[in-house]
Coordinates of C-alpha atoms in Angstrom, one line a residue:
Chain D
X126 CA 82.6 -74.3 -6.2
X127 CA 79.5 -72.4 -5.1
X128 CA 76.5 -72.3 -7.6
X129 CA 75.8 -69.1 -9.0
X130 CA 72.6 -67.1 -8.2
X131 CA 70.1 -66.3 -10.7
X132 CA 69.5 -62.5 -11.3
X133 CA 66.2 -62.5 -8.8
X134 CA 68.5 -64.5 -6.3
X135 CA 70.8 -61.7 -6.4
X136 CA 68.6 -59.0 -6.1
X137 CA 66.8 -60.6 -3.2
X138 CA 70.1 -61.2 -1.7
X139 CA 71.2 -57.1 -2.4
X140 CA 68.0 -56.2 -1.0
X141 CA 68.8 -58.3 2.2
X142 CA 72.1 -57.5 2.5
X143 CA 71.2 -54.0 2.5
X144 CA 68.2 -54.0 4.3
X145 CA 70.6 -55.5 6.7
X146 CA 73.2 -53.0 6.5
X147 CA 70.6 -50.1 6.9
X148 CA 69.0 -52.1 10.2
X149 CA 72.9 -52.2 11.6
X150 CA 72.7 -48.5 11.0
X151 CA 70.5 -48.1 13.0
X152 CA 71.3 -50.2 15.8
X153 CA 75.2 -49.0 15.8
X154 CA 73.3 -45.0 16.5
X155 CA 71.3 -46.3 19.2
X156 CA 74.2 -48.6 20.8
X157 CA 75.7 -45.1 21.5
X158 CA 73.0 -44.6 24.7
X159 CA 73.5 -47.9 25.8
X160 CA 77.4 -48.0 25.3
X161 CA 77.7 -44.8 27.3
X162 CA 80.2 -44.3 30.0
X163 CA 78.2 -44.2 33.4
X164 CA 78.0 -40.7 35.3
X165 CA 80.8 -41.3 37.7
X166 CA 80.1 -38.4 39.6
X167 CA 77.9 -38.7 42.7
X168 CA 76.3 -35.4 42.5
X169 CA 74.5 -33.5 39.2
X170 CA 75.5 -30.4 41.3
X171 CA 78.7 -28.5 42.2
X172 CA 79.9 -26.8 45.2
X173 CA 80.2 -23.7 43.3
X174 CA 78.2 -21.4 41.6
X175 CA 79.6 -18.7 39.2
X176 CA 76.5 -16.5 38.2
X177 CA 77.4 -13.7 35.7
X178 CA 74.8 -10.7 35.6
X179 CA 73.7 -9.8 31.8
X180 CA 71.8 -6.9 33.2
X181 CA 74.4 -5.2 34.2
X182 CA 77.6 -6.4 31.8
X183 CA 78.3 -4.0 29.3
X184 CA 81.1 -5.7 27.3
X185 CA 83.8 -4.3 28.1
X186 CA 85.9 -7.5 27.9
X187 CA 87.9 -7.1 31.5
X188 CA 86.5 -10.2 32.1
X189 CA 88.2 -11.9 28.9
X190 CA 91.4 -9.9 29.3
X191 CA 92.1 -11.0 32.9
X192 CA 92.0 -15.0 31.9
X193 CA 93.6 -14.5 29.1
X194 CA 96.6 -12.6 30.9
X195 CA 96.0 -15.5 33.8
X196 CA 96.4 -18.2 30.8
X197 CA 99.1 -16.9 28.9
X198 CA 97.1 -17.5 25.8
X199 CA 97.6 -15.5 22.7
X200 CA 95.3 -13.1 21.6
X201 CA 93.0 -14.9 19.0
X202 CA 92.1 -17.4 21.8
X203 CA 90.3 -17.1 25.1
X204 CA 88.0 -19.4 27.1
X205 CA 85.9 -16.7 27.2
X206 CA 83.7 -15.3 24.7
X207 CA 81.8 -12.7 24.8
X208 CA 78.0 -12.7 22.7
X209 CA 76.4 -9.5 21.8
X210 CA 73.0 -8.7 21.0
X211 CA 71.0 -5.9 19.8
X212 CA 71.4 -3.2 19.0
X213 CA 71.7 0.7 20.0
X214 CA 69.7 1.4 23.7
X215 CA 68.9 -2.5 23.4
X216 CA 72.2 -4.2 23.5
X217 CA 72.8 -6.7 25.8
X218 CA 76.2 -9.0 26.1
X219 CA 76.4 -12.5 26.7
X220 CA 79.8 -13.9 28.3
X221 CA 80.1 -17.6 27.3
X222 CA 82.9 -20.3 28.8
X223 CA 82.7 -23.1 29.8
X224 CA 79.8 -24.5 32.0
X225 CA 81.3 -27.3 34.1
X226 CA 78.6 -29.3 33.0
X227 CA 76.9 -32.2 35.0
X228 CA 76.8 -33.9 31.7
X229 CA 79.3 -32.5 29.7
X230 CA 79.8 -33.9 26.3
X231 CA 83.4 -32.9 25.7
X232 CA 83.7 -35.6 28.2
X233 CA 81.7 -38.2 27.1
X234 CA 83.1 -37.9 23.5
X235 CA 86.6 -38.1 24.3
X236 CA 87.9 -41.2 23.1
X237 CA 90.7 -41.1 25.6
X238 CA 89.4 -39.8 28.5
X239 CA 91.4 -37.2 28.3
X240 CA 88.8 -35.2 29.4
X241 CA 86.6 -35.9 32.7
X242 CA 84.5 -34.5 35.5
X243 CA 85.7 -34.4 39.1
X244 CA 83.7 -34.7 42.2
X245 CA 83.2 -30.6 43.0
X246 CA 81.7 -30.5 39.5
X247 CA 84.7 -29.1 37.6
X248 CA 85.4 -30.4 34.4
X249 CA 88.9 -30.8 33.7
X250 CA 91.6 -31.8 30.7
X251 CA 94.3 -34.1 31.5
X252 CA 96.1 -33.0 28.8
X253 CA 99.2 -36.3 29.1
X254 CA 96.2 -37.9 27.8
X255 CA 94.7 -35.4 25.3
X256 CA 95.5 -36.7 21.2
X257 CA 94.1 -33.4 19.9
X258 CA 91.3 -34.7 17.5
X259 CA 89.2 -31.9 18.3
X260 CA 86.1 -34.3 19.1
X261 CA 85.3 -32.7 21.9
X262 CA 85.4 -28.9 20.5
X263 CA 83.0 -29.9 17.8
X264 CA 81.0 -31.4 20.7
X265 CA 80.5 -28.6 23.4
X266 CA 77.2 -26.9 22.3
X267 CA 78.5 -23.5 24.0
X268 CA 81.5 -23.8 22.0
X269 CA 83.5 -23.1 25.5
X270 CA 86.7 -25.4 24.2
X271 CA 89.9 -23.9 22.6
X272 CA 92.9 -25.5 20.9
X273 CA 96.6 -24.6 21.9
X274 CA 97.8 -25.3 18.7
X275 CA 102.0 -25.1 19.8
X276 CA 100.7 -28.3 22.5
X277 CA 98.7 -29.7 19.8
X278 CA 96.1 -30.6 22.9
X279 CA 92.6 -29.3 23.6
X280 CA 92.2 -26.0 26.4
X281 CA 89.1 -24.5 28.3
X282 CA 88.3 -22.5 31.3
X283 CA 89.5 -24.5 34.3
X284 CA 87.6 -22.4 37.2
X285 CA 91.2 -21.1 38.2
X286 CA 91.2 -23.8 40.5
X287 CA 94.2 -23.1 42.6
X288 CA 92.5 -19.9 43.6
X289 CA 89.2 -21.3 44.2
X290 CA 90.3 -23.9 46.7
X291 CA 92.4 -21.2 48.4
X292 CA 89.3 -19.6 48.8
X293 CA 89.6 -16.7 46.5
X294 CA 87.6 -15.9 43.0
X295 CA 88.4 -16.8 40.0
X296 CA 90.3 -14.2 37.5
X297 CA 87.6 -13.4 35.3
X298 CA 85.4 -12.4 38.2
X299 CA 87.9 -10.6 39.8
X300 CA 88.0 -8.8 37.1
X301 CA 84.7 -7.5 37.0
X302 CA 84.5 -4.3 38.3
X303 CA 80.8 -3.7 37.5
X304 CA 80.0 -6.3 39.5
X305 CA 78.1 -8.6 36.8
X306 CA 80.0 -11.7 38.3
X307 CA 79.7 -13.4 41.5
X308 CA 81.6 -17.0 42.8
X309 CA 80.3 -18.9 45.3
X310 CA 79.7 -21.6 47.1
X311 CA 76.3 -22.5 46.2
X312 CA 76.3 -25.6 49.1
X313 CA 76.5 -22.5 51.7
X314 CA 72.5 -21.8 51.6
X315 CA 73.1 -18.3 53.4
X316 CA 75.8 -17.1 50.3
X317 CA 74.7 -14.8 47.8
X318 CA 75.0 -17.6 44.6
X319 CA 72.8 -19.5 46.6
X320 CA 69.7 -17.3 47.3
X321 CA 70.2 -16.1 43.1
X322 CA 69.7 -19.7 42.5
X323 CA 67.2 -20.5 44.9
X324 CA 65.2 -17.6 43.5
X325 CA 65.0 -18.6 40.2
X326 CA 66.7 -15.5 39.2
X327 CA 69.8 -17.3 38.1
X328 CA 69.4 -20.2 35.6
X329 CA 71.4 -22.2 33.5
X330 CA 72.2 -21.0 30.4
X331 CA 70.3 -22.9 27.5
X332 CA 69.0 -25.8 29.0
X333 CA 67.5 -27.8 26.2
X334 CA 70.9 -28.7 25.5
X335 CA 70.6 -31.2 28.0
X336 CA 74.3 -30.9 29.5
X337 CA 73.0 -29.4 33.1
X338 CA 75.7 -27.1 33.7
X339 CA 76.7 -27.3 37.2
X340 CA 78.3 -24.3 38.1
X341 CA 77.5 -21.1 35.3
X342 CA 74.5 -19.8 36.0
X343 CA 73.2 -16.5 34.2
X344 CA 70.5 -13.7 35.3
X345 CA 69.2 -12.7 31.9
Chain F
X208 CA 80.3 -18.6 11.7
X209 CA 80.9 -22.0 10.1
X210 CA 82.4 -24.8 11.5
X211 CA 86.2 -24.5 12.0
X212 CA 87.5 -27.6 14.2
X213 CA 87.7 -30.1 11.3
X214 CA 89.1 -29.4 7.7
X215 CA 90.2 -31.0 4.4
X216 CA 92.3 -33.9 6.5
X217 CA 88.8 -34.9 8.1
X218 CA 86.6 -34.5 5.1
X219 CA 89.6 -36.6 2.5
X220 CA 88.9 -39.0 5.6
X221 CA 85.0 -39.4 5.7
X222 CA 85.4 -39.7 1.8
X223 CA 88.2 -42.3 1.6
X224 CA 86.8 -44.4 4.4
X225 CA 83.1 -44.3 2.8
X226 CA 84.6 -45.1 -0.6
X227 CA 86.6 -48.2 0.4
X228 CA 84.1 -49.2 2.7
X229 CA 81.6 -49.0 -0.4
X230 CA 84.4 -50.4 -2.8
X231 CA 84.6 -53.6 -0.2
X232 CA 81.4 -53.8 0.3
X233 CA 80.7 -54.3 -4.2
X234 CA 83.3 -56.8 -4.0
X235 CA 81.9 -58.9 -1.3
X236 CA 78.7 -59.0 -2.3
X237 CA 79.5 -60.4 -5.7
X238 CA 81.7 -63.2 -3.9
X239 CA 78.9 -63.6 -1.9
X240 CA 76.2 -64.3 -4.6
X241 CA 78.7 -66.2 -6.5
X242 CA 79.0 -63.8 -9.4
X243 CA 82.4 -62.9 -8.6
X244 CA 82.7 -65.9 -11.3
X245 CA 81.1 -64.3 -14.2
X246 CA 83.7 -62.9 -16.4
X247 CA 82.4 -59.4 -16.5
X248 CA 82.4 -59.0 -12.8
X249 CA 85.7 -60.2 -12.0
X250 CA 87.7 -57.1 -12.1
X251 CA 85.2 -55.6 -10.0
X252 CA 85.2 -57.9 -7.4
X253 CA 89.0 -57.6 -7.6
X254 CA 89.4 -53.9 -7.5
X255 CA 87.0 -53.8 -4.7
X256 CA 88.6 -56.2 -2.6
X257 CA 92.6 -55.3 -3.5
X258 CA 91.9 -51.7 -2.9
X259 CA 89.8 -51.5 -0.4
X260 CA 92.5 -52.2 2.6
X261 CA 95.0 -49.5 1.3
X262 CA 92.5 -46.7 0.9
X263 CA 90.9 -46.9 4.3
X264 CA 94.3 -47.4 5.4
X265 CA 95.1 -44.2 3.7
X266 CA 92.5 -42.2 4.8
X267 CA 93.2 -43.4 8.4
X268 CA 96.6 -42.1 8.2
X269 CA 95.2 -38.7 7.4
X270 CA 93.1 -38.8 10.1
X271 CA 96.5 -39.3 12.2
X272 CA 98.3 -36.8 10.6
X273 CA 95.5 -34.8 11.8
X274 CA 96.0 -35.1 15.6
X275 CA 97.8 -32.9 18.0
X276 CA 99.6 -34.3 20.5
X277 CA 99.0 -37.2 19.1
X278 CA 101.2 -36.7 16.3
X279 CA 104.2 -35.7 18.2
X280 CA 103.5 -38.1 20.9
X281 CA 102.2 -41.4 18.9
X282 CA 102.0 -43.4 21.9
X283 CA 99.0 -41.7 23.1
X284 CA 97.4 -43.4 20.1
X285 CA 96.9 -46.4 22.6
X286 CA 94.5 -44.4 24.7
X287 CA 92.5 -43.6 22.0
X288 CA 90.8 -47.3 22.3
X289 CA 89.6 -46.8 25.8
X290 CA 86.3 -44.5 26.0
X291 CA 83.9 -46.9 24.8
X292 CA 81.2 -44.1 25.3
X293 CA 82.8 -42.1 22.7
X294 CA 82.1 -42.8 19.0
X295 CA 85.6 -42.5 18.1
X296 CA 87.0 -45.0 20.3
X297 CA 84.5 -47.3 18.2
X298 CA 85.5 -46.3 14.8
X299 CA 89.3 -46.7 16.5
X300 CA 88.6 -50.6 17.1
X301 CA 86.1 -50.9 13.8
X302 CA 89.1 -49.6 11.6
X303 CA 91.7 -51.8 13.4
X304 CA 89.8 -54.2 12.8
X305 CA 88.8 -53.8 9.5
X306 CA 92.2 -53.0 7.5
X307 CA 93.9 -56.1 8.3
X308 CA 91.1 -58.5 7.1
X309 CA 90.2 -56.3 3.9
X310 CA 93.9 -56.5 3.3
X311 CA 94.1 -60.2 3.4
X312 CA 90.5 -60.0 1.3
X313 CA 92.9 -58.4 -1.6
X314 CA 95.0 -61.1 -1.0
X315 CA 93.0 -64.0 -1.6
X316 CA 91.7 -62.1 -4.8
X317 CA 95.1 -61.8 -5.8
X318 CA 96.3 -65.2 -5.3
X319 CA 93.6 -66.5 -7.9
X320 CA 95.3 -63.9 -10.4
X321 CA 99.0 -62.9 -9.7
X322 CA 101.2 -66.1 -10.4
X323 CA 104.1 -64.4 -8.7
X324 CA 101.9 -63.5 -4.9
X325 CA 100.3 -67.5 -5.1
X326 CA 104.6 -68.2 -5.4
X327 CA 104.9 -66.6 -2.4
X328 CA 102.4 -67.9 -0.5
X329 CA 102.9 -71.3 -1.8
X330 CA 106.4 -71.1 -0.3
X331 CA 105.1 -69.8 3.2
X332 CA 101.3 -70.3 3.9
X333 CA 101.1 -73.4 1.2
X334 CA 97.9 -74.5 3.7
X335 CA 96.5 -71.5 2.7
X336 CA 96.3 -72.4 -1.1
X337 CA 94.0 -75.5 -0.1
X338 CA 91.2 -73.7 -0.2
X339 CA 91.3 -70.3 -1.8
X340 CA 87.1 -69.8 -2.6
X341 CA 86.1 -70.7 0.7
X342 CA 88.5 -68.8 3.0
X343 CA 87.7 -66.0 0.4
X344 CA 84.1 -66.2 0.9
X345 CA 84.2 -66.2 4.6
X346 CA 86.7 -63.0 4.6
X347 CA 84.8 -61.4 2.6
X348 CA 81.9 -62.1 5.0
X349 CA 83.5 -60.8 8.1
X350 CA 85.0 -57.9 5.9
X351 CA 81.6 -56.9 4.7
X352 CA 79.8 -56.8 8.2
X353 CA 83.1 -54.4 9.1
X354 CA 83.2 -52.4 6.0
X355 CA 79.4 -51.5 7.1
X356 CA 80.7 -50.1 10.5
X357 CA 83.1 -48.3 8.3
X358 CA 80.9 -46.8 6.4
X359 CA 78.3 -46.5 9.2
X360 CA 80.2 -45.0 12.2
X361 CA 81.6 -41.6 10.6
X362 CA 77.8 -40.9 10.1
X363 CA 77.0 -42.0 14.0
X364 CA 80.1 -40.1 15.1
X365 CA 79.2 -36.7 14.0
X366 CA 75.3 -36.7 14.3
X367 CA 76.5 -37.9 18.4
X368 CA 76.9 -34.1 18.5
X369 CA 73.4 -33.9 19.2
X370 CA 72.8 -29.6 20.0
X371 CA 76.0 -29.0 19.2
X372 CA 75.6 -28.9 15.6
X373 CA 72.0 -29.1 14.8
X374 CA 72.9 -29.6 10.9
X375 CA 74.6 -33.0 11.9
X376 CA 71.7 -34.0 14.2
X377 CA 68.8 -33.7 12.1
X378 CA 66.6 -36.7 11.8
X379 CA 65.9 -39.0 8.4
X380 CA 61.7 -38.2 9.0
X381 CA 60.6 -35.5 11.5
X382 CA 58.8 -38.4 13.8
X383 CA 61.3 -41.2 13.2
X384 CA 64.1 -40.6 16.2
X385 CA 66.7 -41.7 13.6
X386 CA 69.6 -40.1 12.4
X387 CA 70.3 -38.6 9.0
X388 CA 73.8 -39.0 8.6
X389 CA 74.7 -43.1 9.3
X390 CA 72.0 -43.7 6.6
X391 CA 73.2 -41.0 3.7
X392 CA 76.6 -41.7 5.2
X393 CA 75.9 -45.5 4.3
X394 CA 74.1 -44.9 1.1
X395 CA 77.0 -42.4 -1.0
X396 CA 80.1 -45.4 0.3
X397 CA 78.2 -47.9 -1.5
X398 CA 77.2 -45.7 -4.4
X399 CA 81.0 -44.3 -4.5
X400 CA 82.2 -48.3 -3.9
X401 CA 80.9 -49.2 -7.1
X402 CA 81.3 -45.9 -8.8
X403 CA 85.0 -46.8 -8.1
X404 CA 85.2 -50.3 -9.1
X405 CA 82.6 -50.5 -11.8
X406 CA 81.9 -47.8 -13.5
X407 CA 85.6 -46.9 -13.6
X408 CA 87.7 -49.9 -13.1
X409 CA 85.5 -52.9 -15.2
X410 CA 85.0 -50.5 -17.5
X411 CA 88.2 -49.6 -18.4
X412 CA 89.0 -53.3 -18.1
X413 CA 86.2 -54.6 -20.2
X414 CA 85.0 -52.5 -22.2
X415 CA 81.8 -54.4 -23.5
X416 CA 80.7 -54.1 -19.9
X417 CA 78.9 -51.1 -20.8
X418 CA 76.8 -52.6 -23.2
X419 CA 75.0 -55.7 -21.2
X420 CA 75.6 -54.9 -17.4
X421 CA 72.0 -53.7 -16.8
X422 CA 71.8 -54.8 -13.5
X423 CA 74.6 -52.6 -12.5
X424 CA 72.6 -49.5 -14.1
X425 CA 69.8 -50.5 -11.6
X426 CA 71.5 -50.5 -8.7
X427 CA 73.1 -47.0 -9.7
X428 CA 70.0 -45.6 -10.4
X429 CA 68.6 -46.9 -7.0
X430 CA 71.0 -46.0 -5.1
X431 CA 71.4 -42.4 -7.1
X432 CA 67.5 -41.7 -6.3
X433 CA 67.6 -42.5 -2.4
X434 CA 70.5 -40.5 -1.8
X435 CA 69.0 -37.9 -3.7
X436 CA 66.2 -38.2 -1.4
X437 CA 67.9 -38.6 1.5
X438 CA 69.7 -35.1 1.0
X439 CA 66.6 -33.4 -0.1
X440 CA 65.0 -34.5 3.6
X441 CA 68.1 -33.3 5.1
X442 CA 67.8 -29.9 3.5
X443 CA 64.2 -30.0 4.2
X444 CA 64.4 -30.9 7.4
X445 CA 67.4 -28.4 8.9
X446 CA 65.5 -25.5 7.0
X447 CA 62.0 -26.0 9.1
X448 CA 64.1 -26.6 12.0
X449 CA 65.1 -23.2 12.1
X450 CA 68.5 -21.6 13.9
X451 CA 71.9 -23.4 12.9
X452 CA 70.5 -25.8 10.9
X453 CA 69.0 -23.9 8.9
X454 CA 71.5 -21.4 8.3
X455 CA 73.6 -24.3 7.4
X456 CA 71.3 -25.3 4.7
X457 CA 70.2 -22.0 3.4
X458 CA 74.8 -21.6 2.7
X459 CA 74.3 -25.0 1.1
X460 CA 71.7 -24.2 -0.9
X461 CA 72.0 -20.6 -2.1
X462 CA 75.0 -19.6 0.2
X463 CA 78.7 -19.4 -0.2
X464 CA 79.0 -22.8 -0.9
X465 CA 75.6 -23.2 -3.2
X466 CA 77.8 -23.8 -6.5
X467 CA 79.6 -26.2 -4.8
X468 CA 76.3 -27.7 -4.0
X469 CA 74.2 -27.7 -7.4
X470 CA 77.1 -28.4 -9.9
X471 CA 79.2 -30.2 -7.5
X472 CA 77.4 -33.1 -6.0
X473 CA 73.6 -32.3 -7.9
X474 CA 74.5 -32.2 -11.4
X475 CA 77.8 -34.2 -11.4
X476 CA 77.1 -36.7 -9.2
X477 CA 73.3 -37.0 -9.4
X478 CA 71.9 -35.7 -12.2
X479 CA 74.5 -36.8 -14.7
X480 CA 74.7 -40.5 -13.5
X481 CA 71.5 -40.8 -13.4
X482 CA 70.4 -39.5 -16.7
X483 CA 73.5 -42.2 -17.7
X484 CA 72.2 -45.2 -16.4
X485 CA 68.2 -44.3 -17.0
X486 CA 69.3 -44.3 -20.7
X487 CA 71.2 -47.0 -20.5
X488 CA 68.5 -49.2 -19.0
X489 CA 66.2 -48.1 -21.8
X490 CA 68.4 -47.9 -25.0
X491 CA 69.9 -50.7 -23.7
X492 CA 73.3 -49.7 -23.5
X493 CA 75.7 -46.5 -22.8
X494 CA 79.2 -45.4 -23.9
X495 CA 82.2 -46.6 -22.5
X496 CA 83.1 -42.4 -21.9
X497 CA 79.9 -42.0 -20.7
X498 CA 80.4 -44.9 -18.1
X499 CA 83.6 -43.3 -17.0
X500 CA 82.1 -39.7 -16.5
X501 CA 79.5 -40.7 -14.5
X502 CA 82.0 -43.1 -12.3
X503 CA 84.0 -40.2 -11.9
X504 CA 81.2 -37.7 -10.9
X505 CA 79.7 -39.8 -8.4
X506 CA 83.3 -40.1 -6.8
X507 CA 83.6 -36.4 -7.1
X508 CA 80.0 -35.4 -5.6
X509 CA 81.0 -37.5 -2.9
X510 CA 84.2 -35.6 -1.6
X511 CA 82.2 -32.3 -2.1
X512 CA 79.0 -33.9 -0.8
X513 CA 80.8 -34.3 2.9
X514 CA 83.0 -31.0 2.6
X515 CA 79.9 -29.4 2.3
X516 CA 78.1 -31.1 5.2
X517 CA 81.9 -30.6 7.5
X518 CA 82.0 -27.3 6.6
X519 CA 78.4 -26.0 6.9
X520 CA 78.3 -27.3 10.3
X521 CA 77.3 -24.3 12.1
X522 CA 77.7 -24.6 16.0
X523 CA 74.2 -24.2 18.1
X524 CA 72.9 -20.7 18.1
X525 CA 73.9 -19.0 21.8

């Protein structure tokens, strides 16, 4: 048998025991930086650059329509977003997918690793892997990931990657046909992507989110 | 455009974990301080510790039945306990860890009080019966430490959001780079723990409780006025941050979801208790039906407290 405390022991002992718990608090939010995966990627950059033109979109939603078609998806889902602001003479559209980012949270967050970053900056979903908690669409600050509800596993804009490597554009900027999207290879110092980028003129989108997307850049 | 990812199987979730968590968490503190022997605290003690196990278990079952893939492919559940970067792979390893020894925490309360389970374990484990207190003691040490992470992690898991979901990320104090949400997280489990297993359970049980457990209306009231403060920082502090955050407070506040809010969690889970236990401190005593109102209002404000904040997650402003 243990003695019993005395009602100042006990409070002392709450207090501690609390104090203690709040301190553990604490430490288990910061042990998140320190527990975190290291960037396995070599490069904070990608091969490829996808700059879309908000001077010159206008909304239509080809853009949207041509990955969707690509995709099969149904027609409340897209990768592809499409923002509008303004209003009247002032409107102005802001296409939003995912950013391939050089730090992408849906990543880190994924408790199974489902999904990760490859080497050329794409960020893919191994979806054998994927559970479908939905982590990582609460996670992505652009709110670029979808769900496909009949797989039960997460879904986002893959770069049509087949295309890419066979050296053609992606759907959605195939689709454009003002022109307000451009893919490239921003390693190729002489190609379009590159100069805008160079320049200045075309910048990641949001950059206080800390993600440093890789391969969406915007002219706004 | 409120959040949309997570719903009612999430938010039962962050509630049933918290509240067993907070229910352990009671009960291992009085073993701890030995006052687990005092007649009036036994049946908290034992609530705590008995029901602790199933409910997280529950609740952890919801969050299953939640999954995608997962569901209809459960063996994917294994991968789940490999991305030690993510937040959810550590509340994956805290719960696994957790439910088996809260579990055998109920157990060692209910050997001292359920002739037929000591049977049982006299016939199978009879080296267990040697020395019931101190392996009691020391489970309820190591289940304590676990039920924090319990309580803790859901908090850490959705402020890891960071831009994401600027309501989730807001700090306690504008200079102090610590989260909001592990803390109030931390503070309603406890405060729902004992809601659970004293105010409702003992009381019930004993009914005299009510008239000379003082110390219990001081820790109510304590933990009633910090988490009271804690949400009125949060509020505060999501409103002068402007964007997302603040739309999500100003729908908490005097949105969609304001009634919710001030009748919900303020006046039925705060308010109420609180005015119960001040009086009680100072008249000495309370009514066993006020006791069990404001157990069952603190429970309440505390499944509405983290609907609201699931729901009123708005995304990062584009």
């Amino acid at each position: 048998m243990h003695k019993q405390f005395s009602r100042r022991e006990f409070l002392r002992a709450a207090l501690g025991s609390g104090t203690a718990a709040v301190l553990g608090s604490v430490g288990l939010s910061a042990g998140r930086f320190a527990l975190a995966a290291p960037d396995r990627t070599e490069s904070a950059s990608s091969p490829y650059a996808l700059i879309i033109d908000t001077t010159k979109c206008v909304g239509c939603g080809a853009c949207r329509t041509a990955c969707n078609l690509r995709n099969e998806l149904p027609e409340d889902t897209s990768y592809i977003h499409i923002l509008s602001y303004g209003e009247g003479t002032d409107r102005s559209f802001l296409p939003v997918q995912c950013q391939h980012c050089a730090k992408p949270p849906c990543a880190s967050v994924c408790p199974t690793r489902a999904t990760y970053r490859r080497e050329d900056g794409v960020v893919m979903i191994n979806e054998k892997l994927c559970v479908g908690c939905k982590y990582c669409e609460v996670a992505c600050p652009y709110q670029a990931r979808t769900f496909d509800e009949d797989r039960g596993v997460a879904d986002k804009c893959w770069l049509c990657l087949d295309w890419v490597q066979d050296g053609r554009d992606p759907a959605c900027v195939a689709a454009c046909v003002l022109g307000a999207r451009l893919f490239g290879r921003q390693d190729d110092p002489t190609s379009e992507v590159a100069q805008l980028i160079a320049s200045g003129r075309a910048k990641p989108l949001h950059p206080e989110f800390g993600t440093h997307p890789s391969v969406l850049h915007y002219i706004l | 455009m409120t959040q949309t990812a997570w719903g009612w199987l999430v938010i039962i979730y962050l509630f049933l974990g918290g509240l067993g968590a907070g229910a352990l968490l009671t009960a291992a503190l009085l073993e701890v301080s030995g006052w687990r022997y005092k007649r009036d605290y036994c049946p908290t003690a034992l609530t705590g510790a008995v029901i602790s196990g199933p409910i997280v278990g529950l609740g952890s079952l919801l969050l299953i039945l939640d999954l995608g893939a997962g569901k209809t492919e459960p063996w994917r559940i294994v991968y789940l306990f490999t991305n030690f970067g993510s937040v959810m792979t550590w509340g994956i390893w805290i719960l696994t860890l957790f439910i088996p020894v809260a579990l055998f925490y109920g157990l060692l309360e209910l050997i001292e009080v359920e002739p037929f389970i000591k049977g049982i374990v006299w016939a199978r484990f009879p080296r267990l019966l040697r020395n019931v207190p101190l392996y009691r003691r020391r489970t309820a040490i190591a289940s304590g430490i676990l039920a924090v992470g319990v309580a803790v992690y859901t908090g850490v898991l959705i402020s890891a959001v960071g831009p994401a979901v600027p309501l989730w990320s807001q700090p306690v104090l504008p200079f102090l780079p610590i989260p909001m949400m592990p803390l109030l997280f931390l503070i309603s489990a406890i405060s729902t723990g004992m809601a659970l297993t004293f105010d409702l359970v003992a009381t019930i049980a004993i009914p005299e409780i009510q008239q000379q457990m003082r110390i219990m209306d001081l820790a109510h009231i304590v933990l009633i006025g910090v988490e009271n403060v804690l949400i009125g920082l949060l509020l505060l502090s999501a409103l002068n941050a402007g964007g997302a955050a603040a739309e999500s407070a100003r729908m908490i506040m005097y949105g969609p979801l304001s009634i919710l809010f001030w009748v919900g969690v303020v006046l039925v889970g705060l308010i109420y208790p609180f005015v119960v236990h001040a009086y009680a401190i100072g008249a000495g005593r309370h009514s066993l039906w006020s006791g069990i109102g404001s157990g069952a209002g603190i429970l309440i404000a505390g499944l509405f407290l983290r609907y609201l904040i699931v729901f009123a997650g708005i995304p990062a402003q584009l």
